Tab-separated table of C-alpha atoms and ligand atoms in Angstrom:
chain	number	residue	atom	x	y	z
I	14	MET	CA	28.858	-22.825	48.016
I	15	GLU	CA	31.575	-25.812	47.324
I	16	LYS	CA	34.936	-24.421	48.133
I	17	VAL	CA	37.479	-24.309	45.127
I	18	ILE	CA	40.795	-26.062	46.058
I	19	SER	CA	43.043	-24.036	44.605
I	20	PRO	CA	46.329	-25.207	43.752
I	21	SER	CA	49.496	-22.503	42.309
I	22	CYS	CA	48.142	-23.073	38.953
I	23	LEU	CA	45.222	-20.983	39.481
I	24	GLN	CA	45.136	-17.235	40.202
I	25	GLN	CA	41.384	-16.278	40.202
I	26	ILE	CA	38.300	-17.041	39.187
I	27	ASN	CA	35.550	-14.376	38.393
I	28	ASP	CA	32.568	-16.369	39.657
I	29	LEU	CA	29.738	-13.843	38.233
I	30	ALA	CA	31.315	-13.247	35.045
I	31	PHE	CA	29.948	-15.174	32.024
I	32	PRO	CA	30.871	-17.666	31.194
I	33	VAL	CA	32.602	-17.717	34.567
I	34	ALA	CA	36.452	-17.251	34.085
I	35	TYR	CA	38.901	-19.557	35.945
I	36	GLU	CA	42.255	-17.834	35.488
I	37	PHE	CA	45.698	-20.309	35.345
I	38	ASN	CA	49.100	-19.633	34.728
I	39	GLU	CA	50.052	-18.574	30.848
I	40	GLY	CA	51.168	-22.115	30.261
I	41	THR	CA	49.762	-24.435	33.164
I	42	SER	CA	50.188	-27.902	31.508
I	43	VAL	CA	47.113	-30.040	30.627
I	44	GLU	CA	48.242	-32.439	33.194
I	45	ASP	CA	48.103	-29.886	36.025
I	46	PHE	CA	44.606	-28.894	34.499
I	47	ALA	CA	43.012	-32.404	34.309
I	48	ALA	CA	44.340	-32.905	38.616
I	49	PHE	CA	43.103	-29.827	39.417
I	50	TYR	CA	39.874	-30.461	37.551
I	51	SER	CA	39.406	-34.316	39.077
I	52	SER	CA	39.730	-32.479	42.621
I	53	ASN	CA	37.059	-29.615	41.978
I	54	THR	CA	33.896	-31.470	39.726
I	55	LYS	CA	31.516	-30.175	42.717
I	56	ALA	CA	32.584	-26.733	42.243
I	57	ILE	CA	33.123	-26.406	38.831
I	58	ASP	CA	29.426	-28.660	38.327
I	59	GLU	CA	28.052	-25.234	40.793
I	60	HIS	CA	29.293	-22.691	39.069
I	61	LEU	CA	28.234	-24.576	35.676
I	62	TYR	CA	24.751	-24.557	37.031
I	63	ARG	CA	24.383	-21.320	37.985
I	64	GLN	CA	26.049	-19.523	35.548
I	65	GLY	CA	25.602	-21.868	32.543
I	66	ALA	CA	28.898	-21.996	30.989
I	67	ILE	CA	32.718	-22.050	31.924
I	68	SER	CA	35.692	-20.697	30.747
I	69	PHE	CA	39.533	-21.914	31.272
I	70	ASN	CA	42.079	-19.726	30.338
I	71	GLY	CA	46.077	-20.141	30.408
I	72	LEU	CA	45.671	-23.633	29.583
I	73	ASN	CA	48.871	-24.808	27.131
I	74	ILE	CA	46.599	-27.148	24.869
I	75	LYS	CA	48.149	-26.240	21.938
I	76	SER	CA	46.683	-29.806	20.029
I	77	ARG	CA	44.188	-32.090	18.931
I	78	THR	CA	46.165	-34.779	20.536
I	79	ASP	CA	46.538	-31.741	23.695
I	80	PHE	CA	42.691	-31.419	24.032
I	81	GLN	CA	41.713	-35.274	23.902
I	82	THR	CA	44.581	-36.113	26.453
I	83	VAL	CA	42.168	-33.282	28.652
I	84	VAL	CA	38.851	-34.484	27.598
I	85	ALA	CA	39.915	-38.092	28.227
I	86	ALA	CA	40.750	-37.152	31.824
I	87	ILE	CA	38.672	-35.187	33.076
I	88	GLY	CA	35.692	-36.253	30.961
I	89	ASN	CA	33.374	-39.173	30.928
I	90	ARG	CA	30.172	-39.946	29.370
I	91	PHE	CA	31.229	-38.622	25.918
I	92	ILE	CA	28.469	-39.288	23.099
I	93	ASN	CA	29.335	-39.568	19.456
I	94	TYR	CA	27.121	-36.511	17.290
I	95	ILE	CA	25.146	-39.462	15.160
I	96	ASP	CA	21.919	-37.549	14.153
I	97	GLY	CA	23.978	-34.350	13.884
I	98	ASN	CA	23.437	-31.340	11.282
I	99	SER	CA	26.182	-29.673	11.270
I	100	PRO	CA	29.487	-30.436	8.497
I	101	ARG	CA	32.122	-31.873	10.660
I	102	THR	CA	35.044	-34.254	10.780
I	103	LYS	CA	35.475	-37.460	13.638
I	104	LEU	CA	38.662	-36.892	14.845
I	105	SER	CA	38.693	-39.617	17.323
I	106	ASP	CA	35.865	-41.464	19.435
I	107	ILE	CA	35.663	-38.502	21.848
I	108	VAL	CA	36.757	-35.131	19.298
I	109	TYR	CA	35.100	-33.899	16.564
I	110	THR	CA	35.999	-30.400	14.781
I	111	SER	CA	33.795	-27.806	15.696
I	112	THR	CA	31.319	-27.343	12.287
I	113	GLU	CA	33.162	-26.803	8.811
I	114	TYR	CA	30.457	-24.853	7.700
I	115	ASP	CA	31.382	-21.905	5.347
I	116	PRO	CA	33.299	-19.355	7.025
I	117	ALA	CA	31.786	-16.788	5.841
I	118	GLN	CA	28.658	-17.163	7.523
I	119	THR	CA	26.892	-16.681	10.729
I	120	ILE	CA	26.345	-20.169	12.280
I	121	THR	CA	23.029	-18.665	14.410
I	122	GLN	CA	22.225	-19.923	17.963
I	123	HIS	CA	21.580	-23.676	18.799
I	124	ASN	CA	21.191	-25.691	21.597
I	125	GLU	CA	23.293	-29.532	20.065
I	126	LEU	CA	21.254	-31.847	19.070
I	127	SER	CA	18.275	-30.190	20.103
I	128	TYR	CA	15.825	-31.327	17.694
I	129	SER	CA	16.682	-34.597	18.565
I	130	ALA	CA	15.613	-36.998	21.217
I	131	ASN	CA	19.535	-37.974	22.659
I	132	TRP	CA	21.341	-34.596	23.189
I	133	PRO	CA	24.668	-33.851	24.713
I	134	SER	CA	24.357	-32.453	28.264
I	135	ARG	CA	27.177	-30.481	28.345
I	136	ILE	CA	29.941	-29.079	25.682
I	137	PHE	CA	33.657	-29.146	25.698
I	138	PHE	CA	34.604	-26.604	22.868
I	139	CYS	CA	39.042	-25.602	22.431
I	140	CYS	CA	40.752	-23.043	20.401
I	141	ILE	CA	43.365	-24.866	18.801
I	142	ARG	CA	44.082	-21.883	16.446
I	143	ALA	CA	42.570	-18.656	16.431
I	144	ALA	CA	41.044	-16.656	13.624
I	145	ALA	CA	42.600	-13.737	11.732
I	146	THR	CA	39.072	-11.870	12.200
I	147	GLY	CA	35.968	-12.825	14.451
I	148	GLY	CA	35.399	-16.254	14.153
I	149	GLU	CA	34.231	-15.877	18.103
I	150	THR	CA	31.358	-18.666	19.412
I	151	PRO	CA	28.479	-16.495	20.863
I	152	LEU	CA	27.138	-17.648	24.122
I	153	ALA	CA	23.168	-17.506	24.940
I	154	ASP	CA	21.522	-17.786	28.324
I	155	GLY	CA	18.362	-19.877	27.571
I	156	ARG	CA	16.855	-18.772	30.671
I	157	LYS	CA	17.476	-14.863	30.143
I	158	VAL	CA	15.987	-16.074	26.460
I	159	LEU	CA	12.944	-17.007	27.904
I	160	GLU	CA	12.910	-14.177	30.213
I	161	SER	CA	13.310	-11.485	27.276
I	162	MET	CA	11.079	-13.919	24.488
I	163	ASP	CA	7.434	-12.543	23.802
I	164	LYS	CA	4.795	-14.337	25.634
I	165	GLN	CA	2.827	-15.031	22.546
I	166	ILE	CA	5.989	-17.250	21.320
I	167	ILE	CA	6.331	-18.920	24.511
I	168	ASN	CA	2.791	-20.078	24.401
I	169	ALA	CA	3.069	-21.216	20.769
I	170	ILE	CA	5.459	-23.243	21.455
I	171	GLU	CA	4.355	-24.948	24.788
I	172	SER	CA	1.404	-25.280	23.795
I	173	LYS	CA	2.111	-26.705	20.419
I	174	GLY	CA	5.276	-28.124	20.623
I	175	LEU	CA	8.035	-28.260	17.220
I	176	THR	CA	8.054	-30.272	14.316
I	177	TYR	CA	11.997	-30.376	12.951
I	178	ILE	CA	11.725	-31.806	9.503
I	179	ARG	CA	15.009	-33.022	7.448
I	180	ASN	CA	15.081	-34.354	4.307
I	181	LEU	CA	19.035	-36.314	3.697
I	182	HIS	CA	20.260	-37.432	0.390
I	183	GLY	CA	21.918	-40.922	-0.422
I	184	GLY	CA	24.751	-38.888	-1.331
I	185	ASN	CA	24.295	-36.462	-3.779
I	186	GLY	CA	22.596	-33.729	-3.285
I	187	PHE	CA	22.800	-30.437	-1.150
I	188	GLY	CA	23.879	-30.301	2.940
I	189	PRO	CA	24.892	-33.656	4.585
I	190	SER	CA	23.485	-36.860	3.629
I	191	TRP	CA	22.005	-39.586	5.956
I	192	GLN	CA	25.578	-41.913	5.529
I	193	HIS	CA	27.346	-39.021	7.190
I	194	THR	CA	24.755	-37.582	9.701
I	195	PHE	CA	24.296	-41.355	11.335
I	196	GLU	CA	28.454	-42.820	10.261
I	197	THR	CA	27.537	-45.555	8.253
I	198	ASN	CA	26.293	-47.495	5.282
I	199	ASP	CA	23.779	-49.678	6.798
I	200	ALA	CA	20.428	-48.368	6.405
I	201	ALA	CA	18.594	-50.880	8.841
I	202	LYS	CA	20.934	-49.796	11.573
I	203	VAL	CA	19.439	-45.809	10.345
I	204	GLU	CA	16.037	-47.239	10.904
I	205	GLU	CA	16.500	-49.069	14.301
I	206	TYR	CA	18.202	-45.692	15.560
I	207	CYS	CA	15.244	-43.844	14.741
I	208	ARG	CA	12.647	-46.316	15.749
I	209	ASN	CA	15.079	-46.164	19.177
I	210	LEU	CA	14.432	-41.824	19.286
I	211	SER	CA	10.825	-41.614	18.322
I	212	MET	CA	12.036	-40.390	15.278
I	213	GLU	CA	9.451	-40.602	12.200
I	214	PHE	CA	11.023	-41.987	8.965
I	215	LYS	CA	10.442	-42.501	5.420
I	216	TRP	CA	12.865	-43.454	2.156
I	217	LYS	CA	11.918	-41.461	-0.846
I	218	GLU	CA	12.331	-43.300	-4.362
I	219	ASP	CA	15.405	-41.042	-5.087
I	220	GLY	CA	17.271	-42.372	-1.808
I	221	THR	CA	16.463	-39.308	0.465
I	222	LEU	CA	15.773	-40.189	4.180
I	223	ASN	CA	12.533	-38.225	5.203
I	224	LEU	CA	12.913	-37.614	9.253
I	225	LYS	CA	11.027	-35.604	11.400
I	226	HIS	CA	11.433	-35.416	15.002
I	227	HIS	CA	8.534	-33.448	17.434
I	228	ARG	CA	10.141	-31.752	20.154
I	229	LYS	CA	8.718	-29.359	23.222
I	230	GLY	CA	11.139	-26.254	22.544
I	231	ILE	CA	10.849	-25.328	25.785
I	232	ILE	CA	12.288	-27.973	28.533
I	233	ARG	CA	13.606	-28.259	32.197
I	234	HIS	CA	16.470	-28.265	33.002
I	235	SER	CA	17.393	-31.950	33.425
I	236	VAL	CA	19.302	-31.384	37.135
I	237	THR	CA	18.292	-27.794	37.972
I	238	GLY	CA	14.527	-28.211	37.038
I	239	GLU	CA	14.797	-24.234	35.622
I	240	LYS	CA	12.829	-23.395	32.370
I	241	VAL	CA	15.176	-22.859	29.338
I	242	TRP	CA	14.592	-22.172	25.769
I	243	PHE	CA	15.888	-25.492	24.497
I	244	ASN	CA	15.253	-25.117	20.871
I	245	GLN	CA	16.499	-24.301	16.810
I	246	VAL	CA	13.726	-22.752	15.491
I	247	ASP	CA	16.021	-19.985	13.600
I	248	GLN	CA	18.536	-22.030	12.271
I	249	PHE	CA	16.302	-25.018	10.736
I	250	HIS	CA	13.327	-22.451	9.193
I	251	PRO	CA	13.789	-21.759	6.025
I	252	THR	CA	14.107	-17.785	6.247
I	253	HIS	CA	17.827	-18.144	8.369
I	254	LEU	CA	19.001	-19.285	4.269
I	255	GLY	CA	17.766	-15.373	3.526
I	256	ARG	CA	15.549	-14.514	0.496
I	257	ASP	CA	17.871	-15.150	-2.348
I	258	VAL	CA	18.877	-18.500	-0.827
I	259	TYR	CA	15.287	-19.425	-0.143
I	260	GLU	CA	13.982	-18.579	-3.997
I	261	VAL	CA	16.965	-20.818	-5.206
I	262	LEU	CA	16.539	-23.729	-3.064
I	263	SER	CA	12.416	-23.851	-3.085
I	264	ALA	CA	12.771	-23.630	-6.966
I	265	MET	CA	14.870	-27.267	-6.582
I	266	TYR	CA	13.078	-28.419	-3.841
I	267	GLY	CA	9.292	-27.034	-4.394
I	268	ALA	CA	7.426	-27.310	-0.498
I	269	ASP	CA	9.239	-25.940	2.377
I	270	GLU	CA	9.057	-29.941	3.987
I	271	GLU	CA	10.762	-30.982	1.043
I	272	LEU	CA	13.770	-28.447	1.643
I	273	PRO	CA	17.217	-30.110	3.266
I	274	THR	CA	15.610	-28.837	6.978
I	275	SER	CA	12.869	-27.273	7.812
I	276	VAL	CA	10.361	-26.823	11.141
I	277	THR	CA	6.853	-26.063	11.972
I	278	PHE	CA	4.719	-26.328	15.042
I	279	GLY	CA	3.821	-29.584	16.178
I	280	ASP	CA	0.449	-29.289	14.449
I	281	GLY	CA	2.039	-28.961	11.399
I	282	THR	CA	1.122	-25.706	11.424
I	283	ARG	CA	3.667	-22.744	9.531
I	284	ILE	CA	5.795	-21.018	11.909
I	285	GLU	CA	5.169	-16.929	10.365
I	286	ASP	CA	8.788	-15.879	9.329
I	287	SER	CA	7.716	-12.559	11.481
I	288	MET	CA	7.845	-14.762	14.467
I	289	VAL	CA	11.645	-15.883	13.590
I	290	GLN	CA	12.847	-12.853	13.013
I	291	GLU	CA	11.886	-11.940	16.727
I	292	ILE	CA	13.182	-15.097	18.184
I	293	ILE	CA	16.660	-14.290	16.573
I	294	GLU	CA	16.430	-10.417	17.852
I	295	THR	CA	15.466	-11.543	21.283
I	296	ILE	CA	17.976	-14.084	21.131
I	297	ASN	CA	20.676	-11.617	19.806
I	298	THR	CA	19.721	-9.227	23.225
I	299	VAL	CA	21.187	-12.108	24.671
I	300	ILE	CA	23.898	-13.374	23.404
I	301	VAL	CA	27.593	-12.943	24.793
I	302	ALA	CA	30.623	-13.014	22.197
I	303	LYS	CA	34.296	-13.152	23.168
I	304	PRO	CA	37.306	-13.350	20.916
I	305	TRP	CA	38.687	-16.941	21.297
I	306	ALA	CA	42.536	-17.303	23.062
I	307	GLU	CA	44.284	-20.010	21.613
I	308	GLY	CA	44.344	-22.610	24.545
I	309	GLN	CA	41.140	-21.805	25.607
I	310	LEU	CA	38.687	-24.088	26.954
I	311	ILE	CA	34.941	-23.624	27.663
I	312	LEU	CA	32.946	-26.038	28.974
I	313	VAL	CA	28.661	-24.794	27.990
I	314	ASP	CA	25.744	-26.806	29.864
I	315	ASN	CA	24.071	-27.659	26.677
I	316	GLU	CA	20.435	-27.427	28.095
I	317	LEU	CA	21.655	-24.336	29.676
I	318	VAL	CA	23.318	-21.916	26.922
I	319	SER	CA	23.275	-21.949	23.366
I	320	HIS	CA	26.468	-21.386	21.102
I	321	GLY	CA	26.609	-20.257	17.312
I	322	ARG	CA	29.499	-19.003	15.325
I	323	LYS	CA	30.796	-15.372	14.237
I	324	PRO	CA	32.217	-15.745	10.272
I	325	PHE	CA	35.979	-15.545	10.407
I	326	THR	CA	38.531	-14.804	8.293
I	327	GLY	CA	41.884	-17.293	8.401
I	328	GLU	CA	42.779	-20.068	9.818
I	329	ARG	CA	39.938	-21.230	12.339
I	330	GLU	CA	40.559	-24.535	14.558
I	331	VAL	CA	38.470	-25.174	17.672
I	332	LEU	CA	37.203	-28.450	18.625
I	333	VAL	CA	34.497	-29.850	20.215
I	334	SER	CA	33.621	-32.529	22.599
I	335	MET	CA	30.107	-33.762	24.032
I	336	MET	CA	29.046	-35.303	27.214
I	337	LYS	CA	26.285	-37.286	27.968
N	408	FE2	FE1	26.719	-26.887	17.026
């Protein structure tokens, strides 16, 4: 194990915790933290690959600008959120707000952009303002999810793969538009992007863009080679909407594959509701959800660990930056 060069601002490391906890003196400056991080990247990487996520506690990150300074100093290889499926605001080239999805709703666990061919390997989350109640970002280790998952479900996904289907409206409709999703109004650019990422695309008469991504659902980690649960089945499957909303949307859109998002097995067969329910229940047994502290920074290995969001009240500001 790489030894951590320990400056005076670092009190201790709990390296067996999930996430690993780096405890800094309360109010440690952005500059001191960036210097610490830069001289310890190897040890931090080892902790990240072993535990999947690291929490840096006690930092003096109070604003979007502070977070931007931190990630610009310690990160590289940033990627944008083009092709993302969650409503969020771009604050700069490297920082986004965390999802602006209805605060009263839970966002189920997912590995960011696992439905796409271009996902971030790491994500930084930072809490600028903690919610009055709730608003945790639950984390689940995909190795543990896989260990706990019913073997028939694993076999079905491994043998057939998954097809994620999205219908992105052209400016008026439910969910994000294709213009917002791809950060452009240029349809030709979108088509080029789809071709580059081997996405099937089709324009409908009403201007909706229909997309299909064929993905594995269970992958090997790109560095450690470990097998991990890496998909968003429960987030794309219509059951996550609840029976009432599903019935309303079905009446509006018709078949499941016409809904804004849906998922089937790779051969087009339906994923049974009971299977999705079992997936959600299994993931729930693995989830760790701790309350946010303001100034807290969490680094997540996006292939090893999925994240979600608990419902909240009050004002909550959690920022996100994604790295290739
Ligand atoms: Fe996310």
